[in-house]
Amino acid sequence: MIITYTFFQNALIVSVLIGVLLPMLGVFLVLRRYSMIGDTLAHASLAGVSGGLLLNMNPVLGAFIFTAFAGALIEFLRGFFKKYSEIILSIILAIGVGVAITIISSGKLHANANSFLFGSILTVTRADVRIVLGLSTGAAVTLFFLYDQLLYTIFDEDAARLAKVKVKIINYAFSVLVAAAISVSIRIVGMMVIGSMIALPVATAMQVAKSFRGTVIWSIIFSLIDIISGLFLSYVCNVAPGGFTALLSAFILLVIIGVKVLVRRITAGRLEIQK
């Protein structure tokens, strides 16, 4: 069986970790209307990957360092572009993609960076698993301690400041958490579709959940279904797991929406009959 292969066991462990971590952070990003920040940082992570390969260091660690820097830079630039926040994302994309293309086109890389674009279950090593486990654990523990403060900042930053929440520090810390989540995901999902894995399970959960906590729980459930199913099916179909997982996530979202619309119409029809 495929589960007996070491490379697949490594990929499965990483998939479970990011399947829990991405939607937990994704809920906060979506509710703050910052979902595109995740996509921007995902694209910027390629610069960290290429830099890591250039310096002979673990590319996941390189992605985390650069993405954390990019996330902190976004928060810094928010003070200068308060009314034009979309410009900030363009700036970060320009820096990240510019650095990545420059390094890759130099011909000095010691490995191929293509697997990080689309994801690959064959390239996940035990060293990657240890790094992913460390970053995921650190991010989960930090998120646990910052949970209440993050809730304040989601709904009203001004009210959070009045409640003596250190909004600036919280925002910087959250940016680092997102950077950690993205960097641990690129091996499996690939940087091209990380944004969809952050937003789509949350969007699906919002169709069935009736509370914030419920949205978090359902987001994790849908995320695990998406990424684990995508991992197995992509191996069977011999395609990159990232793109296949994104398609599966979108399909499940559309099915949930379709079922919700159908139930609503059936309920409305019964009410009409009763009248």
PDB file of C-alpha atoms in Angstrom:
ATOM      1  CA  MET A   1       0.000   0.000   0.000  1.00  0.00           C
ATOM      2  CA  ILE A   2       1.030   3.583  -0.635  1.00  0.00           C
ATOM      3  CA  ILE A   3       0.864   4.439   3.080  1.00  0.00           C
ATOM      4  CA  THR A   4       3.846   2.153   3.705  1.00  0.00           C
ATOM      5  CA  TYR A   5       6.191   4.386   1.683  1.00  0.00           C
ATOM      6  CA  THR A   6       8.307   6.756   3.763  1.00  0.00           C
ATOM      7  CA  PHE A   7       7.874   9.698   1.387  1.00  0.00           C
ATOM      8  CA  PHE A   8       4.089   9.385   1.593  1.00  0.00           C
ATOM      9  CA  GLN A   9       4.163   9.123   5.385  1.00  0.00           C
ATOM     10  CA  ASN A  10       6.198  12.345   5.489  1.00  0.00           C
ATOM     11  CA  ALA A  11       3.739  14.039   3.137  1.00  0.00           C
ATOM     12  CA  LEU A  12       0.751  12.818   5.162  1.00  0.00           C
ATOM     13  CA  ILE A  13       2.166  14.148   8.447  1.00  0.00           C
ATOM     14  CA  VAL A  14       2.845  17.545   6.886  1.00  0.00           C
ATOM     15  CA  SER A  15      -0.614  17.561   5.262  1.00  0.00           C
ATOM     16  CA  VAL A  16      -2.363  16.989   8.596  1.00  0.00           C
ATOM     17  CA  LEU A  17      -0.329  19.751  10.253  1.00  0.00           C
ATOM     18  CA  ILE A  18      -1.053  22.349   7.580  1.00  0.00           C
ATOM     19  CA  GLY A  19      -4.629  21.099   7.251  1.00  0.00           C
ATOM     20  CA  VAL A  20      -5.176  22.255  10.834  1.00  0.00           C
ATOM     21  CA  LEU A  21      -2.965  25.352  10.820  1.00  0.00           C
ATOM     22  CA  LEU A  22      -4.029  27.064   7.568  1.00  0.00           C
ATOM     23  CA  PRO A  23      -7.773  27.300   8.285  1.00  0.00           C
ATOM     24  CA  MET A  24      -7.183  28.436  11.879  1.00  0.00           C
ATOM     25  CA  LEU A  25      -5.305  31.445  10.555  1.00  0.00           C
ATOM     26  CA  GLY A  26      -7.514  31.675   7.478  1.00  0.00           C
ATOM     27  CA  VAL A  27     -10.583  32.428   9.578  1.00  0.00           C
ATOM     28  CA  PHE A  28      -8.908  35.527  11.009  1.00  0.00           C
ATOM     29  CA  LEU A  29      -7.649  36.608   7.592  1.00  0.00           C
ATOM     30  CA  VAL A  30     -11.030  36.198   5.894  1.00  0.00           C
ATOM     31  CA  LEU A  31     -12.964  37.975   8.638  1.00  0.00           C
ATOM     32  CA  ARG A  32     -10.477  40.855   8.523  1.00  0.00           C
ATOM     33  CA  ARG A  33     -10.858  40.890   4.728  1.00  0.00           C
ATOM     34  CA  TYR A  34      -7.139  40.150   4.445  1.00  0.00           C
ATOM     35  CA  SER A  35      -7.384  36.896   2.487  1.00  0.00           C
ATOM     36  CA  MET A  36      -5.320  38.375  -0.360  1.00  0.00           C
ATOM     37  CA  ILE A  37      -2.450  38.969   2.071  1.00  0.00           C
ATOM     38  CA  GLY A  38      -2.086  35.207   2.373  1.00  0.00           C
ATOM     39  CA  ASP A  39      -1.883  34.887  -1.396  1.00  0.00           C
ATOM     40  CA  THR A  40       0.638  37.726  -1.604  1.00  0.00           C
ATOM     41  CA  LEU A  41       2.883  36.213   1.067  1.00  0.00           C
ATOM     42  CA  ALA A  42       2.594  32.821  -0.636  1.00  0.00           C
ATOM     43  CA  HIS A  43       3.976  34.267  -3.861  1.00  0.00           C
ATOM     44  CA  ALA A  44       6.648  36.166  -1.941  1.00  0.00           C
ATOM     45  CA  SER A  45       7.745  32.911  -0.275  1.00  0.00           C
ATOM     46  CA  LEU A  46       9.371  31.823  -3.552  1.00  0.00           C
ATOM     47  CA  ALA A  47      12.070  34.405  -2.871  1.00  0.00           C
ATOM     48  CA  GLY A  48      12.804  32.712   0.451  1.00  0.00           C
ATOM     49  CA  VAL A  49      12.830  29.289  -1.187  1.00  0.00           C
ATOM     50  CA  SER A  50      15.239  30.364  -3.915  1.00  0.00           C
ATOM     51  CA  GLY A  51      17.413  32.177  -1.364  1.00  0.00           C
ATOM     52  CA  GLY A  52      17.527  29.075   0.811  1.00  0.00           C
ATOM     53  CA  LEU A  53      18.520  26.893  -2.138  1.00  0.00           C
ATOM     54  CA  LEU A  54      21.191  29.419  -3.106  1.00  0.00           C
ATOM     55  CA  LEU A  55      22.690  29.422   0.402  1.00  0.00           C
ATOM     56  CA  ASN A  56      22.459  25.624   0.813  1.00  0.00           C
ATOM     57  CA  MET A  57      19.984  25.932   3.697  1.00  0.00           C
ATOM     58  CA  ASN A  58      16.597  24.256   4.089  1.00  0.00           C
ATOM     59  CA  PRO A  59      14.246  26.031   1.650  1.00  0.00           C
ATOM     60  CA  VAL A  60      11.311  25.796   4.096  1.00  0.00           C
ATOM     61  CA  LEU A  61      13.347  27.716   6.663  1.00  0.00           C
ATOM     62  CA  GLY A  62      14.378  30.195   3.979  1.00  0.00           C
ATOM     63  CA  ALA A  63      10.737  30.682   3.019  1.00  0.00           C
ATOM     64  CA  PHE A  64       9.808  31.334   6.643  1.00  0.00           C
ATOM     65  CA  ILE A  65      12.524  33.957   7.122  1.00  0.00           C
ATOM     66  CA  PHE A  66      11.653  35.910   3.977  1.00  0.00           C
ATOM     67  CA  THR A  67       7.879  35.554   4.390  1.00  0.00           C
ATOM     68  CA  ALA A  68       8.068  36.714   8.009  1.00  0.00           C
ATOM     69  CA  PHE A  69      10.038  39.746   6.813  1.00  0.00           C
ATOM     70  CA  ALA A  70       7.437  40.389   4.092  1.00  0.00           C
ATOM     71  CA  GLY A  71       4.579  40.087   6.584  1.00  0.00           C
ATOM     72  CA  ALA A  72       6.245  42.542   8.962  1.00  0.00           C
ATOM     73  CA  LEU A  73       6.856  44.895   6.035  1.00  0.00           C
ATOM     74  CA  ILE A  74       3.147  44.814   5.162  1.00  0.00           C
ATOM     75  CA  GLU A  75       2.267  45.912   8.688  1.00  0.00           C
ATOM     76  CA  PHE A  76       4.918  48.640   8.564  1.00  0.00           C
ATOM     77  CA  LEU A  77       3.657  50.003   5.234  1.00  0.00           C
ATOM     78  CA  ARG A  78       0.060  50.058   6.463  1.00  0.00           C
ATOM     79  CA  GLY A  79       0.934  53.227   8.364  1.00  0.00           C
ATOM     80  CA  PHE A  80       1.885  54.958   5.104  1.00  0.00           C
ATOM     81  CA  PHE A  81      -0.940  53.686   2.867  1.00  0.00           C
ATOM     82  CA  LYS A  82      -3.974  53.589   5.167  1.00  0.00           C
ATOM     83  CA  LYS A  83      -6.465  54.334   2.380  1.00  0.00           C
ATOM     84  CA  TYR A  84      -4.723  52.377  -0.375  1.00  0.00           C
ATOM     85  CA  SER A  85      -3.895  49.052   1.234  1.00  0.00           C
ATOM     86  CA  GLU A  86      -3.956  47.205  -2.117  1.00  0.00           C
ATOM     87  CA  ILE A  87      -0.801  49.115  -3.119  1.00  0.00           C
ATOM     88  CA  ILE A  88       1.051  47.441  -0.255  1.00  0.00           C
ATOM     89  CA  LEU A  89       0.333  44.002  -1.706  1.00  0.00           C
ATOM     90  CA  SER A  90       1.672  45.122  -5.094  1.00  0.00           C
ATOM     91  CA  ILE A  91       4.869  46.352  -3.430  1.00  0.00           C
ATOM     92  CA  ILE A  92       5.422  43.069  -1.573  1.00  0.00           C
ATOM     93  CA  LEU A  93       4.689  41.054  -4.719  1.00  0.00           C
ATOM     94  CA  ALA A  94       7.170  43.148  -6.703  1.00  0.00           C
ATOM     95  CA  ILE A  95       9.901  42.620  -4.098  1.00  0.00           C
ATOM     96  CA  GLY A  96       9.253  38.905  -3.618  1.00  0.00           C
ATOM     97  CA  VAL A  97       8.851  37.962  -7.269  1.00  0.00           C
ATOM     98  CA  GLY A  98      11.748  40.250  -8.268  1.00  0.00           C
ATOM     99  CA  VAL A  99      14.120  38.590  -5.791  1.00  0.00           C
ATOM    100  CA  ALA A 100      12.949  35.101  -6.798  1.00  0.00           C
ATOM    101  CA  ILE A 101      13.316  35.661 -10.548  1.00  0.00           C
ATOM    102  CA  THR A 102      16.717  37.279 -10.097  1.00  0.00           C
ATOM    103  CA  ILE A 103      18.065  34.351  -8.068  1.00  0.00           C
ATOM    104  CA  ILE A 104      16.500  31.624 -10.227  1.00  0.00           C
ATOM    105  CA  SER A 105      17.630  33.214 -13.503  1.00  0.00           C
ATOM    106  CA  SER A 106      21.197  33.562 -12.196  1.00  0.00           C
ATOM    107  CA  GLY A 107      21.720  29.841 -12.744  1.00  0.00           C
ATOM    108  CA  LYS A 108      23.423  29.469  -9.361  1.00  0.00           C
ATOM    109  CA  LEU A 109      20.767  27.432  -7.587  1.00  0.00           C
ATOM    110  CA  HIS A 110      21.835  24.065  -6.216  1.00  0.00           C
ATOM    111  CA  ALA A 111      18.396  22.500  -6.815  1.00  0.00           C
ATOM    112  CA  ASN A 112      15.208  22.927  -8.826  1.00  0.00           C
ATOM    113  CA  ALA A 113      12.624  25.280  -7.311  1.00  0.00           C
ATOM    114  CA  ASN A 114       9.747  24.103  -9.536  1.00  0.00           C
ATOM    115  CA  SER A 115       8.381  21.647  -6.957  1.00  0.00           C
ATOM    116  CA  PHE A 116       7.686  24.573  -4.626  1.00  0.00           C
ATOM    117  CA  LEU A 117       5.488  26.228  -7.242  1.00  0.00           C
ATOM    118  CA  PHE A 118       2.985  23.391  -7.523  1.00  0.00           C
ATOM    119  CA  GLY A 119       3.730  21.122  -4.560  1.00  0.00           C
ATOM    120  CA  SER A 120       5.175  17.625  -4.538  1.00  0.00           C
ATOM    121  CA  ILE A 121       4.782  14.677  -2.181  1.00  0.00           C
ATOM    122  CA  LEU A 122       8.066  13.170  -3.378  1.00  0.00           C
ATOM    123  CA  THR A 123      10.279  15.960  -2.025  1.00  0.00           C
ATOM    124  CA  VAL A 124       9.134  15.976   1.612  1.00  0.00           C
ATOM    125  CA  THR A 125      11.974  14.705   3.818  1.00  0.00           C
ATOM    126  CA  ARG A 126      12.187  13.836   7.511  1.00  0.00           C
ATOM    127  CA  ALA A 127      14.105  17.080   8.031  1.00  0.00           C
ATOM    128  CA  ASP A 128      11.171  18.961   6.479  1.00  0.00           C
ATOM    129  CA  VAL A 129       8.758  17.140   8.785  1.00  0.00           C
ATOM    130  CA  ARG A 130      10.763  18.211  11.840  1.00  0.00           C
ATOM    131  CA  ILE A 131      10.893  21.844  10.691  1.00  0.00           C
ATOM    132  CA  VAL A 132       7.187  21.847   9.802  1.00  0.00           C
ATOM    133  CA  LEU A 133       6.337  20.279  13.169  1.00  0.00           C
ATOM    134  CA  GLY A 134       8.387  22.907  15.007  1.00  0.00           C
ATOM    135  CA  LEU A 135       6.933  25.863  13.098  1.00  0.00           C
ATOM    136  CA  SER A 136       3.374  24.509  13.300  1.00  0.00           C
ATOM    137  CA  THR A 137       3.625  23.873  17.038  1.00  0.00           C
ATOM    138  CA  GLY A 138       5.073  27.325  17.649  1.00  0.00           C
ATOM    139  CA  ALA A 139       2.340  28.941  15.536  1.00  0.00           C
ATOM    140  CA  ALA A 140      -0.458  26.968  17.245  1.00  0.00           C
ATOM    141  CA  VAL A 141       0.805  27.816  20.752  1.00  0.00           C
ATOM    142  CA  THR A 142       1.172  31.496  19.849  1.00  0.00           C
ATOM    143  CA  LEU A 143      -2.297  31.551  18.301  1.00  0.00           C
ATOM    144  CA  PHE A 144      -3.723  29.999  21.461  1.00  0.00           C
ATOM    145  CA  PHE A 145      -2.280  32.739  23.675  1.00  0.00           C
ATOM    146  CA  LEU A 146      -3.235  35.540  21.250  1.00  0.00           C
ATOM    147  CA  TYR A 147      -6.743  34.218  20.546  1.00  0.00           C
ATOM    148  CA  ASP A 148      -8.694  36.763  22.603  1.00  0.00           C
ATOM    149  CA  GLN A 149      -6.597  39.727  21.448  1.00  0.00           C
ATOM    150  CA  LEU A 150      -6.977  38.677  17.822  1.00  0.00           C
ATOM    151  CA  LEU A 151     -10.749  38.538  18.246  1.00  0.00           C
ATOM    152  CA  TYR A 152     -10.714  42.113  19.501  1.00  0.00           C
ATOM    153  CA  THR A 153      -8.627  43.340  16.565  1.00  0.00           C
ATOM    154  CA  ILE A 154     -10.772  41.510  13.987  1.00  0.00           C
ATOM    155  CA  PHE A 155     -13.979  43.328  14.782  1.00  0.00           C
ATOM    156  CA  ASP A 156     -12.733  46.757  15.864  1.00  0.00           C
ATOM    157  CA  GLU A 157      -9.102  47.826  16.181  1.00  0.00           C
ATOM    158  CA  ASP A 158     -10.042  51.142  17.801  1.00  0.00           C
ATOM    159  CA  ALA A 159     -12.093  49.382  20.475  1.00  0.00           C
ATOM    160  CA  ALA A 160      -9.223  46.940  20.964  1.00  0.00           C
ATOM    161  CA  ARG A 161      -6.867  49.839  21.649  1.00  0.00           C
ATOM    162  CA  LEU A 162      -9.321  51.242  24.200  1.00  0.00           C
ATOM    163  CA  ALA A 163      -9.331  47.795  25.820  1.00  0.00           C
ATOM    164  CA  LYS A 164      -5.537  48.146  26.135  1.00  0.00           C
ATOM    165  CA  VAL A 165      -4.817  45.494  23.511  1.00  0.00           C
ATOM    166  CA  LYS A 166      -1.419  46.083  21.908  1.00  0.00           C
ATOM    167  CA  VAL A 167      -2.825  46.066  18.389  1.00  0.00           C
ATOM    168  CA  LYS A 168       0.436  46.847  16.605  1.00  0.00           C
ATOM    169  CA  ILE A 169       2.323  44.033  18.319  1.00  0.00           C
ATOM    170  CA  ILE A 170      -0.586  41.635  17.739  1.00  0.00           C
ATOM    171  CA  ASN A 171      -0.645  42.484  14.036  1.00  0.00           C
ATOM    172  CA  TYR A 172       3.099  41.914  13.694  1.00  0.00           C
ATOM    173  CA  ALA A 173       2.859  38.615  15.588  1.00  0.00           C
ATOM    174  CA  PHE A 174      -0.038  37.498  13.396  1.00  0.00           C
ATOM    175  CA  SER A 175       1.978  38.303  10.273  1.00  0.00           C
ATOM    176  CA  VAL A 176       4.740  36.005  11.519  1.00  0.00           C
ATOM    177  CA  LEU A 177       2.147  33.278  12.204  1.00  0.00           C
ATOM    178  CA  VAL A 178       0.848  33.539   8.640  1.00  0.00           C
ATOM    179  CA  ALA A 179       4.432  33.414   7.377  1.00  0.00           C
ATOM    180  CA  ALA A 180       5.028  30.224   9.351  1.00  0.00           C
ATOM    181  CA  ALA A 181       1.847  28.632   7.986  1.00  0.00           C
ATOM    182  CA  ILE A 182       2.740  29.501   4.407  1.00  0.00           C
ATOM    183  CA  SER A 183       6.330  28.321   4.658  1.00  0.00           C
ATOM    184  CA  VAL A 184       5.320  24.924   6.055  1.00  0.00           C
ATOM    185  CA  SER A 185       2.717  24.476   3.313  1.00  0.00           C
ATOM    186  CA  ILE A 186       4.752  25.060   0.179  1.00  0.00           C
ATOM    187  CA  ARG A 187       6.218  21.534   0.043  1.00  0.00           C
ATOM    188  CA  ILE A 188       2.785  19.918  -0.299  1.00  0.00           C
ATOM    189  CA  VAL A 189       0.425  22.583  -1.589  1.00  0.00           C
ATOM    190  CA  GLY A 190       2.840  24.727  -3.586  1.00  0.00           C
ATOM    191  CA  MET A 191       3.010  28.521  -3.468  1.00  0.00           C
ATOM    192  CA  MET A 192       0.650  28.941  -6.430  1.00  0.00           C
ATOM    193  CA  VAL A 193      -2.432  27.701  -4.554  1.00  0.00           C
ATOM    194  CA  ILE A 194      -1.733  28.355  -0.866  1.00  0.00           C
ATOM    195  CA  GLY A 195      -4.080  31.335  -1.000  1.00  0.00           C
ATOM    196  CA  SER A 196      -6.948  29.051  -2.000  1.00  0.00           C
ATOM    197  CA  MET A 197      -6.199  26.671   0.877  1.00  0.00           C
ATOM    198  CA  ILE A 198      -6.353  29.593   3.298  1.00  0.00           C
ATOM    199  CA  ALA A 199      -9.657  30.983   2.002  1.00  0.00           C
ATOM    200  CA  LEU A 200     -11.723  28.143   0.498  1.00  0.00           C
ATOM    201  CA  PRO A 201     -12.166  25.922   3.604  1.00  0.00           C
ATOM    202  CA  VAL A 202     -13.163  29.029   5.555  1.00  0.00           C
ATOM    203  CA  ALA A 203     -15.633  30.053   2.837  1.00  0.00           C
ATOM    204  CA  THR A 204     -17.123  26.541   2.938  1.00  0.00           C
ATOM    205  CA  ALA A 205     -17.326  26.565   6.735  1.00  0.00           C
ATOM    206  CA  MET A 206     -19.151  29.902   6.688  1.00  0.00           C
ATOM    207  CA  GLN A 207     -21.973  28.216   4.774  1.00  0.00           C
ATOM    208  CA  VAL A 208     -22.686  25.726   7.580  1.00  0.00           C
ATOM    209  CA  ALA A 209     -21.410  27.294  10.817  1.00  0.00           C
ATOM    210  CA  LYS A 210     -23.438  29.677  12.967  1.00  0.00           C
ATOM    211  CA  SER A 211     -20.701  30.988  15.282  1.00  0.00           C
ATOM    212  CA  PHE A 212     -17.043  32.001  15.184  1.00  0.00           C
ATOM    213  CA  ARG A 213     -15.931  28.877  17.035  1.00  0.00           C
ATOM    214  CA  GLY A 214     -18.069  26.743  14.746  1.00  0.00           C
ATOM    215  CA  THR A 215     -16.488  28.391  11.708  1.00  0.00           C
ATOM    216  CA  VAL A 216     -13.013  27.530  13.019  1.00  0.00           C
ATOM    217  CA  ILE A 217     -13.969  23.893  13.672  1.00  0.00           C
ATOM    218  CA  TRP A 218     -15.712  23.403  10.328  1.00  0.00           C
ATOM    219  CA  SER A 219     -12.830  25.129   8.523  1.00  0.00           C
ATOM    220  CA  ILE A 220     -10.397  22.603   9.972  1.00  0.00           C
ATOM    221  CA  ILE A 221     -12.700  19.696   9.057  1.00  0.00           C
ATOM    222  CA  PHE A 222     -13.104  20.835   5.450  1.00  0.00           C
ATOM    223  CA  SER A 223      -9.392  21.644   5.178  1.00  0.00           C
ATOM    224  CA  LEU A 224      -8.379  18.161   6.331  1.00  0.00           C
ATOM    225  CA  ILE A 225     -10.869  16.566   3.939  1.00  0.00           C
ATOM    226  CA  ASP A 226      -9.546  18.702   1.076  1.00  0.00           C
ATOM    227  CA  ILE A 227      -5.838  18.233   1.628  1.00  0.00           C
ATOM    228  CA  ILE A 228      -5.789  14.543   2.622  1.00  0.00           C
ATOM    229  CA  SER A 229      -8.159  13.552  -0.190  1.00  0.00           C
ATOM    230  CA  GLY A 230      -6.152  15.707  -2.576  1.00  0.00           C
ATOM    231  CA  LEU A 231      -2.943  14.016  -1.458  1.00  0.00           C
ATOM    232  CA  PHE A 232      -4.204  10.480  -2.105  1.00  0.00           C
ATOM    233  CA  LEU A 233      -6.046  11.286  -5.338  1.00  0.00           C
ATOM    234  CA  SER A 234      -3.174  13.337  -6.778  1.00  0.00           C
ATOM    235  CA  TYR A 235      -0.858  10.362  -6.267  1.00  0.00           C
ATOM    236  CA  VAL A 236      -3.329   8.046  -7.983  1.00  0.00           C
ATOM    237  CA  CYS A 237      -3.815  10.494 -10.872  1.00  0.00           C
ATOM    238  CA  ASN A 238      -0.086  11.351 -11.006  1.00  0.00           C
ATOM    239  CA  VAL A 239      -0.646  15.121 -10.806  1.00  0.00           C
ATOM    240  CA  ALA A 240       0.661  17.875  -8.531  1.00  0.00           C
ATOM    241  CA  PRO A 241      -1.201  17.786  -5.184  1.00  0.00           C
ATOM    242  CA  GLY A 242      -1.511  21.580  -4.895  1.00  0.00           C
ATOM    243  CA  GLY A 243      -3.658  22.198  -7.948  1.00  0.00           C
ATOM    244  CA  PHE A 244      -5.751  19.078  -7.424  1.00  0.00           C
ATOM    245  CA  THR A 245      -6.420  20.031  -3.780  1.00  0.00           C
ATOM    246  CA  ALA A 246      -7.473  23.540  -4.824  1.00  0.00           C
ATOM    247  CA  LEU A 247      -9.935  22.093  -7.366  1.00  0.00           C
ATOM    248  CA  LEU A 248     -11.302  19.708  -4.758  1.00  0.00           C
ATOM    249  CA  SER A 249     -11.745  22.583  -2.282  1.00  0.00           C
ATOM    250  CA  ALA A 250     -13.637  24.638  -4.859  1.00  0.00           C
ATOM    251  CA  PHE A 251     -15.808  21.627  -5.783  1.00  0.00           C
ATOM    252  CA  ILE A 252     -16.762  20.967  -2.143  1.00  0.00           C
ATOM    253  CA  LEU A 253     -17.596  24.667  -1.673  1.00  0.00           C
ATOM    254  CA  LEU A 254     -19.889  24.635  -4.713  1.00  0.00           C
ATOM    255  CA  VAL A 255     -21.569  21.416  -3.555  1.00  0.00           C
ATOM    256  CA  ILE A 256     -22.238  22.896  -0.089  1.00  0.00           C
ATOM    257  CA  ILE A 257     -23.651  26.074  -1.635  1.00  0.00           C
ATOM    258  CA  GLY A 258     -25.814  24.004  -4.002  1.00  0.00           C
ATOM    259  CA  VAL A 259     -27.175  21.884  -1.153  1.00  0.00           C
ATOM    260  CA  LYS A 260     -27.845  25.006   0.921  1.00  0.00           C
ATOM    261  CA  VAL A 261     -29.798  26.631  -1.927  1.00  0.00           C
ATOM    262  CA  LEU A 262     -31.765  23.411  -2.528  1.00  0.00           C
ATOM    263  CA  VAL A 263     -32.683  23.082   1.173  1.00  0.00           C
ATOM    264  CA  ARG A 264     -33.720  26.738   1.278  1.00  0.00           C
ATOM    265  CA  ARG A 265     -36.023  26.293  -1.719  1.00  0.00           C
ATOM    266  CA  ILE A 266     -37.551  23.102  -0.328  1.00  0.00           C
ATOM    267  CA  THR A 267     -38.171  24.837   3.007  1.00  0.00           C
ATOM    268  CA  ALA A 268     -39.701  27.861   1.273  1.00  0.00           C
ATOM    269  CA  GLY A 269     -41.940  25.539  -0.788  1.00  0.00           C
ATOM    270  CA  ARG A 270     -43.212  23.758   2.324  1.00  0.00           C
ATOM    271  CA  LEU A 271     -44.004  27.081   3.981  1.00  0.00           C
ATOM    272  CA  GLU A 272     -46.000  28.132   0.905  1.00  0.00           C
ATOM    273  CA  ILE A 273     -47.971  24.882   1.010  1.00  0.00           C
ATOM    274  CA  GLN A 274     -48.750  25.343   4.716  1.00  0.00           C
ATOM    275  CA  LYS A 275     -50.106  28.844   4.012  1.00  0.00           C
TER     276      LYS A 275
END
